[in-house]
């Protein structure tokens, strides 16, 4: 990572804390590694991201339905999915500072790619071969313990009141899509869907990530937005290409620039996969995975059929042909989308001798759409009028009332949270029944009649 990019990341992290987007978890108790809380503007941004995804995936699609499955599930699901046996990262410990580190990340730093499907023995071979070139990113020393595969599933003691060690642990789900697979039959039997069709879900997932790196990019508790599309075996790759196109265009619509996006093809596939691509975004620390778009064959429903003993096949109503549907998936984290949106929006501009920091969010994603200011807070007639205007706009838009500090400072604060419009009520408003509307990006101000405000924002937002 270059100093410039490092600097940008630090600036984003600092703005997020200072302006109420993202806070470190449990901060007053010294924090809690790799967990973050979303503040008042962060939750608005998150909600806007979820809304856009849901609109794209469910509202605009006749062939995709929604679902909200529970976080806790029968532990057998995680055996069937392969997570109990194989959902692990290679872990080592620095013998000097005792930092726990991911071997694949250490190798990546020196330009060596370690495949996630490598066995413990295979990864240790590569690790040993390159050990002379690897240094601990925390203390700079060069002595490490032997690599060990570390399972990422998070266990709970749900329902195990006697704490019987023989009872299988109940896991907090490691990905949301398993809830979709196990409800496939319910959806087919209860809703009028025919193959090909998809099920979309947004929800929390939990992973015992070894290293806490890169802010909200990799956290132990996070939210996923996943869509699983069920097809016939013959249609799988055709639908996969359609989905890849749709996902790329979705990110452009979301306001990410094409130069900051690229495809990463997985060269080594798991045995059941037909194809696997990630969409990478140019985060301040470089291009990294934003979303996975994978063709998974019939693995998931076959496994759940086997382990549950239930028939999860589908019968084509026209041909009566019976088969296990194949699945293509789109899977993305909300934290990663929010970080991409923050990175894209962060702008510094010279205004006179000062540097203006402005978050140029697309208007649909901006946490606050309109800020309403009385010019002076000690003039009751201005404050009252400002409240009146705030009340007429709040029904349709997330608005914020602000009477703190001088107008310049209020503009700067709204720029930093990315509010597209500020409305100022001044002494002239009382006679000419007009307000000053200031545009975030151009900083241009125009007088608009209070009676025209709704129409103005109807067009501009
Ligand atoms: N169902 C497939 C699946 O879960 P994954 O590549 O492990 O695949 C999919 O995760 C997406 O979820 C990633 O592309 C990323 O956006 C997000 N994600 C995964 N682990 C994450 C973590 N620890 N913190 C934040 N987001 C994460």
XYZ file of N, CA, C and O in Angstrom, residues 57-181:
500
model
N -32.367 -6.841 -6.525
C -32.457 -8.304 -6.494
C -33.884 -8.823 -6.418
O -34.186 -9.877 -6.963
N -34.753 -8.091 -5.696
C -36.097 -8.632 -5.478
C -37.165 -7.794 -6.190
O -37.919 -8.309 -7.019
N -37.192 -6.491 -5.894
C -38.274 -5.657 -6.420
C -38.310 -5.613 -7.941
O -39.370 -5.673 -8.548
N -37.119 -5.527 -8.562
C -37.088 -5.394 -10.023
C -37.100 -6.737 -10.754
O -37.063 -6.780 -11.973
N -37.149 -7.825 -9.994
C -37.056 -9.137 -10.626
C -38.329 -9.955 -10.378
O -38.750 -10.123 -9.234
N -38.892 -10.460 -11.469
C -40.080 -11.316 -11.313
C -39.680 -12.708 -10.871
O -40.506 -13.504 -10.433
N -38.378 -13.029 -11.058
C -37.932 -14.403 -10.823
C -37.130 -14.566 -9.528
O -36.466 -15.579 -9.340
N -37.138 -13.547 -8.652
C -36.393 -13.685 -7.389
C -37.298 -13.267 -6.226
O -37.985 -12.252 -6.300
N -37.287 -14.097 -5.178
C -38.090 -13.791 -3.987
C -37.163 -13.622 -2.779
O -36.021 -14.079 -2.798
N -37.695 -12.988 -1.741
C -36.884 -12.713 -0.548
C -37.066 -13.767 0.531
O -37.978 -14.600 0.490
N -36.176 -13.720 1.526
C -36.227 -14.658 2.653
C -35.503 -14.021 3.834
O -34.612 -13.194 3.646
N -35.920 -14.389 5.037
C -35.154 -13.979 6.221
C -35.080 -15.184 7.150
O -35.965 -15.402 7.971
N -34.034 -15.978 6.982
C -33.909 -17.189 7.805
C -33.140 -16.864 9.087
O -32.465 -15.836 9.168
N -33.239 -17.760 10.067
C -32.652 -17.489 11.390
C -31.134 -17.672 11.391
O -30.580 -18.403 10.561
N -30.498 -17.005 12.335
C -29.037 -17.116 12.478
C -28.665 -18.509 13.001
O -27.695 -19.121 12.566
N -29.431 -19.020 13.946
C -29.175 -20.354 14.499
C -29.856 -21.403 13.648
O -31.030 -21.242 13.278
N -29.128 -22.468 13.368
C -29.704 -23.540 12.555
C -29.244 -24.883 13.109
O -28.281 -24.948 13.891
N -29.895 -25.927 12.665
C -29.493 -27.272 13.074
C -28.008 -27.494 12.740
O -27.592 -27.276 11.596
N -27.192 -27.924 13.726
C -25.744 -28.069 13.485
C -25.387 -28.985 12.315
O -24.327 -28.841 11.716
N -26.311 -29.886 11.967
C -26.028 -30.802 10.846
C -25.810 -30.045 9.535
O -25.130 -30.514 8.630
N -26.469 -28.857 9.441
C -26.347 -28.048 8.211
C -24.884 -27.742 7.928
O -24.424 -27.809 6.779
N -24.127 -27.447 8.993
C -22.726 -27.046 8.798
C -21.826 -28.251 8.524
O -20.719 -28.090 8.025
N -22.315 -29.446 8.870
C -21.597 -30.656 8.455
C -21.854 -30.901 6.975
O -20.936 -31.159 6.201
N -23.145 -30.792 6.604
C -23.514 -31.044 5.205
C -22.803 -30.057 4.273
O -22.345 -30.429 3.188
N -22.702 -28.822 4.692
C -22.135 -27.784 3.811
C -20.617 -27.930 3.667
O -20.022 -27.326 2.775
N -20.011 -28.666 4.580
C -18.550 -28.828 4.538
C -17.826 -27.862 5.457
O -16.596 -27.888 5.547
N -18.580 -27.004 6.148
C -17.920 -25.996 6.993
C -17.225 -26.603 8.217
O -16.176 -26.137 8.623
N -17.831 -27.634 8.812
C -17.228 -28.210 10.024
C -15.858 -28.814 9.672
O -14.875 -28.619 10.384
N -15.799 -29.467 8.525
C -14.533 -30.124 8.156
C -13.549 -29.167 7.491
O -12.348 -29.285 7.697
N -14.061 -28.218 6.728
C -13.115 -27.518 5.851
C -13.136 -26.003 5.837
O -12.447 -25.397 5.022
N -13.912 -25.356 6.714
C -14.008 -23.895 6.644
C -12.937 -23.289 7.551
O -13.174 -22.965 8.711
N -11.697 -23.229 7.026
C -10.610 -22.821 7.918
C -9.589 -21.966 7.189
O -9.490 -22.001 5.959
N -8.832 -21.208 7.970
C -7.730 -20.404 7.443
C -6.438 -20.916 8.055
O -6.434 -21.388 9.198
N -5.311 -20.779 7.324
C -4.029 -21.243 7.873
C -3.455 -20.209 8.844
O -3.260 -19.049 8.484
N -3.193 -20.653 10.061
C -2.780 -19.739 11.133
C -1.350 -20.011 11.579
O -0.936 -21.167 11.705
N -0.612 -18.926 11.842
C 0.694 -19.069 12.490
C 0.785 -18.011 13.588
O -0.037 -17.086 13.622
N 1.762 -18.178 14.487
C 1.934 -17.166 15.528
C 3.374 -16.672 15.466
O 4.295 -17.475 15.288
N 3.536 -15.351 15.591
C 4.886 -14.786 15.636
C 5.471 -15.172 16.990
O 4.876 -14.887 18.035
N 6.647 -15.841 16.984
C 7.221 -16.318 18.245
C 7.706 -15.161 19.109
O 7.894 -15.315 20.303
N 7.875 -14.016 18.491
C 8.398 -12.883 19.238
C 7.276 -12.060 19.895
O 7.266 -11.864 21.107
N 6.283 -11.590 19.086
C 5.251 -10.709 19.673
C 3.922 -11.444 19.888
O 2.957 -10.869 20.361
N 3.872 -12.697 19.499
C 2.701 -13.565 19.675
C 1.468 -13.121 18.878
O 0.351 -13.520 19.184
N 1.694 -12.294 17.850
C 0.572 -11.912 16.978
C 0.130 -13.148 16.205
O 0.971 -13.937 15.755
N -1.184 -13.326 16.081
C -1.698 -14.461 15.301
C -1.915 -13.965 13.877
O -2.578 -12.955 13.658
N -1.353 -14.671 12.934
C -1.315 -14.169 11.556
C -1.783 -15.233 10.573
O -1.608 -16.419 10.818
N -2.357 -14.772 9.458
C -2.786 -15.705 8.415
C -1.630 -15.950 7.462
O -1.074 -15.001 6.893
N -1.283 -17.218 7.265
C -0.132 -17.543 6.415
C -0.385 -17.080 4.976
O 0.521 -16.556 4.324
N -1.625 -17.261 4.483
C -1.887 -16.849 3.095
C -1.676 -15.340 2.930
O -1.203 -14.876 1.895
N -1.973 -14.545 3.993
C -1.756 -13.094 3.912
C -0.263 -12.765 3.932
O 0.203 -11.884 3.199
N 0.500 -13.493 4.774
C 1.952 -13.255 4.831
C 2.589 -13.570 3.475
O 3.471 -12.858 2.998
N 2.109 -14.666 2.867
C 2.640 -15.053 1.556
C 2.264 -14.029 0.487
O 3.073 -13.669 -0.375
N 1.028 -13.547 0.588
C 0.532 -12.551 -0.374
C 1.441 -11.317 -0.373
O 1.725 -10.756 -1.429
N 1.897 -10.912 0.815
C 2.766 -9.733 0.954
C 4.061 -9.880 0.154
O 4.657 -8.892 -0.252
N 4.510 -11.137 -0.045
C 5.759 -11.318 -0.819
C 5.452 -11.853 -2.227
O 6.309 -12.393 -2.905
N 4.186 -11.714 -2.612
C 3.799 -12.048 -3.992
C 3.571 -13.521 -4.252
O 3.593 -13.962 -5.397
N 3.360 -14.314 -3.194
C 3.105 -15.754 -3.395
C 1.630 -16.023 -3.092
O 1.126 -15.632 -2.037
N 0.956 -16.678 -4.029
C -0.463 -16.962 -3.815
C -0.627 -18.341 -3.205
O -0.111 -19.325 -3.737
N -1.361 -18.387 -2.099
C -1.670 -19.686 -1.484
C -3.147 -19.934 -1.690
O -3.971 -19.089 -1.342
N -3.471 -21.062 -2.263
C -4.875 -21.336 -2.524
C -5.592 -21.711 -1.239
O -5.044 -22.449 -0.407
N -6.831 -21.204 -1.101
C -7.576 -21.455 0.146
C -7.918 -22.917 0.362
O -8.238 -23.348 1.462
N -7.836 -23.708 -0.733
C -8.192 -25.127 -0.609
C -7.000 -26.013 -0.233
O -7.127 -27.220 -0.122
N -5.798 -25.393 -0.056
C -4.606 -26.187 0.284
C -4.765 -26.872 1.636
O -5.341 -26.294 2.568
N -4.223 -28.079 1.754
C -4.253 -28.773 3.045
C -3.218 -28.122 3.965
O -2.358 -27.361 3.503
N -3.264 -28.538 5.261
C -2.311 -27.998 6.237
C -0.867 -28.302 5.801
O 0.018 -27.462 5.879
N -0.684 -29.517 5.311
C 0.658 -29.939 4.893
C 1.138 -29.107 3.700
O 2.283 -28.642 3.670
N 0.232 -28.908 2.731
C 0.615 -28.169 1.521
C 0.991 -26.723 1.845
O 1.991 -26.203 1.355
N 0.174 -26.098 2.696
C 0.448 -24.684 3.003
C 1.741 -24.555 3.808
O 2.525 -23.624 3.602
N 2.013 -25.526 4.696
C 3.258 -25.478 5.466
C 4.481 -25.622 4.567
O 5.516 -25.009 4.804
N 4.342 -26.399 3.500
C 5.442 -26.575 2.541
C 5.794 -25.230 1.894
O 6.954 -24.835 1.829
N 4.739 -24.540 1.417
C 4.955 -23.240 0.757
C 5.499 -22.221 1.766
O 6.403 -21.425 1.452
N 4.949 -22.267 2.978
C 5.367 -21.353 4.048
C 6.863 -21.553 4.349
O 7.649 -20.601 4.368
N 7.270 -22.820 4.517
C 8.667 -23.140 4.826
C 9.603 -22.697 3.707
O 10.689 -22.172 3.949
N 9.147 -22.918 2.474
C 9.972 -22.586 1.306
C 10.275 -21.076 1.259
O 11.333 -20.661 0.799
N 9.310 -20.268 1.732
C 9.453 -18.814 1.609
C 9.801 -18.123 2.925
O 9.839 -16.894 2.987
N 10.045 -18.916 3.958
C 10.143 -18.375 5.320
C 11.207 -17.271 5.472
O 11.025 -16.313 6.216
N 12.301 -17.385 4.681
C 13.381 -16.387 4.788
C 12.921 -14.990 4.381
O 13.488 -14.002 4.826
N 11.919 -14.939 3.517
C 11.493 -13.624 2.992
C 10.376 -13.006 3.835
O 9.972 -11.872 3.617
N 9.827 -13.767 4.791
C 8.634 -13.288 5.517
C 8.999 -12.640 6.843
O 9.783 -13.182 7.620
N 8.410 -11.449 7.078
C 8.623 -10.788 8.382
C 7.256 -10.542 9.040
O 6.249 -10.378 8.358
N 7.258 -10.496 10.360
C 6.008 -10.237 11.077
C 5.599 -8.782 10.834
O 6.390 -7.864 11.072
N 4.371 -8.539 10.342
C 3.970 -7.157 10.058
C 3.801 -6.314 11.334
O 3.720 -5.103 11.262
N 3.757 -6.979 12.483
C 3.564 -6.232 13.735
C 4.919 -5.825 14.343
O 5.146 -4.665 14.658
N 5.870 -6.813 14.488
C 7.124 -6.485 15.190
C 8.350 -6.546 14.289
O 9.447 -6.174 14.704
N 8.184 -7.046 13.074
C 9.312 -7.076 12.133
C 10.255 -8.262 12.330
O 11.240 -8.392 11.598
N 9.961 -9.143 13.293
C 10.840 -10.300 13.522
C 10.508 -11.419 12.518
O 9.497 -11.365 11.823
N 11.352 -12.471 12.518
C 11.212 -13.486 11.460
C 11.102 -14.906 11.992
O 11.667 -15.829 11.435
N 10.410 -15.090 13.092
C 10.321 -16.431 13.640
C 8.855 -16.792 13.909
O 8.162 -16.089 14.649
N 8.414 -17.895 13.279
C 6.987 -18.238 13.353
C 6.767 -19.680 13.786
O 7.620 -20.529 13.552
N 5.599 -19.939 14.367
C 5.234 -21.315 14.693
C 4.785 -22.027 13.417
O 4.468 -21.380 12.415
N 4.738 -23.351 13.469
C 4.257 -24.155 12.332
C 2.789 -23.783 12.036
O 2.023 -23.500 12.975
N 2.421 -23.789 10.765
C 1.054 -23.423 10.386
C 0.024 -24.448 10.825
O 0.303 -25.648 10.849
N -1.149 -23.959 11.189
C -2.247 -24.835 11.605
C -3.525 -24.338 10.957
O -3.731 -23.130 10.856
N -4.392 -25.230 10.500
C -5.670 -24.793 9.952
C -6.612 -24.467 11.109
O -6.751 -25.261 12.038
N -7.242 -23.318 11.050
C -8.067 -22.830 12.152
C -9.502 -22.667 11.654
O -9.757 -21.890 10.716
N -10.442 -23.405 12.252
C -11.831 -23.351 11.779
C -12.481 -22.011 12.127
O -12.349 -21.511 13.238
N -13.203 -21.455 11.162
C -13.743 -20.100 11.321
C -15.152 -20.060 11.909
O -15.670 -18.981 12.205
N -15.781 -21.234 12.047
C -17.149 -21.213 12.578
C -17.147 -20.758 14.040
O -16.296 -21.169 14.826
N -18.130 -19.935 14.399
C -18.235 -19.429 15.779
C -19.249 -20.302 16.520
O -20.392 -20.449 16.079
N -18.803 -20.888 17.645
C -19.691 -21.792 18.397
C -20.499 -21.023 19.431
O -20.063 -19.997 19.939
N -21.673 -21.587 19.779
C -22.440 -21.027 20.899
C -22.881 -22.194 21.790
O -22.721 -23.358 21.410
N -23.436 -21.874 22.948
C -23.938 -22.951 23.813
C -25.471 -22.966 23.802
O -26.100 -23.426 24.748
N -26.059 -22.454 22.727
C -27.522 -22.370 22.636
C -28.180 -23.723 22.937
O -27.833 -24.734 22.322
N -29.090 -23.709 23.836
C -29.868 -24.922 24.151
C -29.119 -25.937 24.992
O -29.730 -26.852 25.541
N -27.815 -25.810 25.141
C -27.019 -26.788 25.887
C -26.922 -26.318 27.347
O -25.866 -25.881 27.822
N -28.047 -26.430 28.053
C -28.151 -25.839 29.388
C -27.222 -26.522 30.392
O -26.651 -25.878 31.265
N -27.014 -27.822 30.222
C -26.143 -28.550 31.159
C -24.678 -28.473 30.748
O -23.810 -29.045 31.395
N -24.424 -27.774 29.644
C -23.066 -27.649 29.102
C -22.421 -29.018 28.872
O -21.243 -29.230 29.160
N -23.215 -29.949 28.367
C -22.737 -31.296 28.062
C -21.752 -31.236 26.895
O -22.118 -30.849 25.789
N -20.470 -31.601 27.137
C -19.469 -31.491 26.058
C -19.725 -32.449 24.901
O -19.158 -32.293 23.827
N -20.597 -33.475 25.142
C -20.860 -34.442 24.053
C -21.862 -33.885 23.032
O -21.977 -34.386 21.932
N -22.628 -32.846 23.439
C -23.607 -32.271 22.495
C -22.883 -31.513 21.393
O -21.943 -30.759 21.686
N -23.318 -31.687 20.134
C -22.632 -30.926 19.073
C -22.888 -29.428 19.264
O -24.003 -29.045 19.667
N -21.901 -28.582 19.021
C -22.125 -27.147 19.239
C -23.119 -26.577 18.228
O -23.217 -27.071 17.100
N -23.865 -25.596 18.673
C -24.727 -24.849 17.748
C -23.877 -23.670 17.278
O -23.292 -22.957 18.094
N -23.785 -23.496 15.957
C -22.937 -22.427 15.422
C -23.760 -21.183 15.117
O -24.952 -21.277 14.816
N -23.091 -20.033 15.199
C -23.685 -18.832 14.613
C -23.370 -18.946 13.129
O -22.231 -19.300 12.776
N -24.340 -18.693 12.268
C -24.111 -19.036 10.858
C -22.867 -18.334 10.287
O -22.615 -17.156 10.577
N -22.122 -19.086 9.493
C -20.903 -18.562 8.881
C -21.176 -17.905 7.541
O -20.328 -17.206 6.983
N -22.357 -18.144 6.986
C -22.803 -17.493 5.747
C -24.322 -17.617 5.719
O -24.899 -18.536 6.309
N -24.972 -16.662 5.049
C -26.440 -16.654 5.090
C -27.055 -17.652 4.111
O -28.194 -18.070 4.283
N -26.285 -18.048 3.069
C -26.901 -18.826 1.990
C -27.378 -20.211 2.432
O -28.286 -20.770 1.809
N -26.781 -20.761 3.515
C -27.251 -22.085 3.949
C -28.734 -22.033 4.338
O -29.475 -22.995 4.143
N -29.163 -20.900 4.891
C -30.586 -20.721 5.238
C -31.466 -20.738 3.992
O -32.630 -21.134 4.039
N -30.871 -20.295 2.876
C -31.613 -20.306 1.599
C -31.731 -21.749 1.090
O -32.819 -22.198 0.720
N -30.603 -22.476 1.105
C -30.631 -23.847 0.583
C -31.647 -24.709 1.346
O -32.398 -25.468 0.738
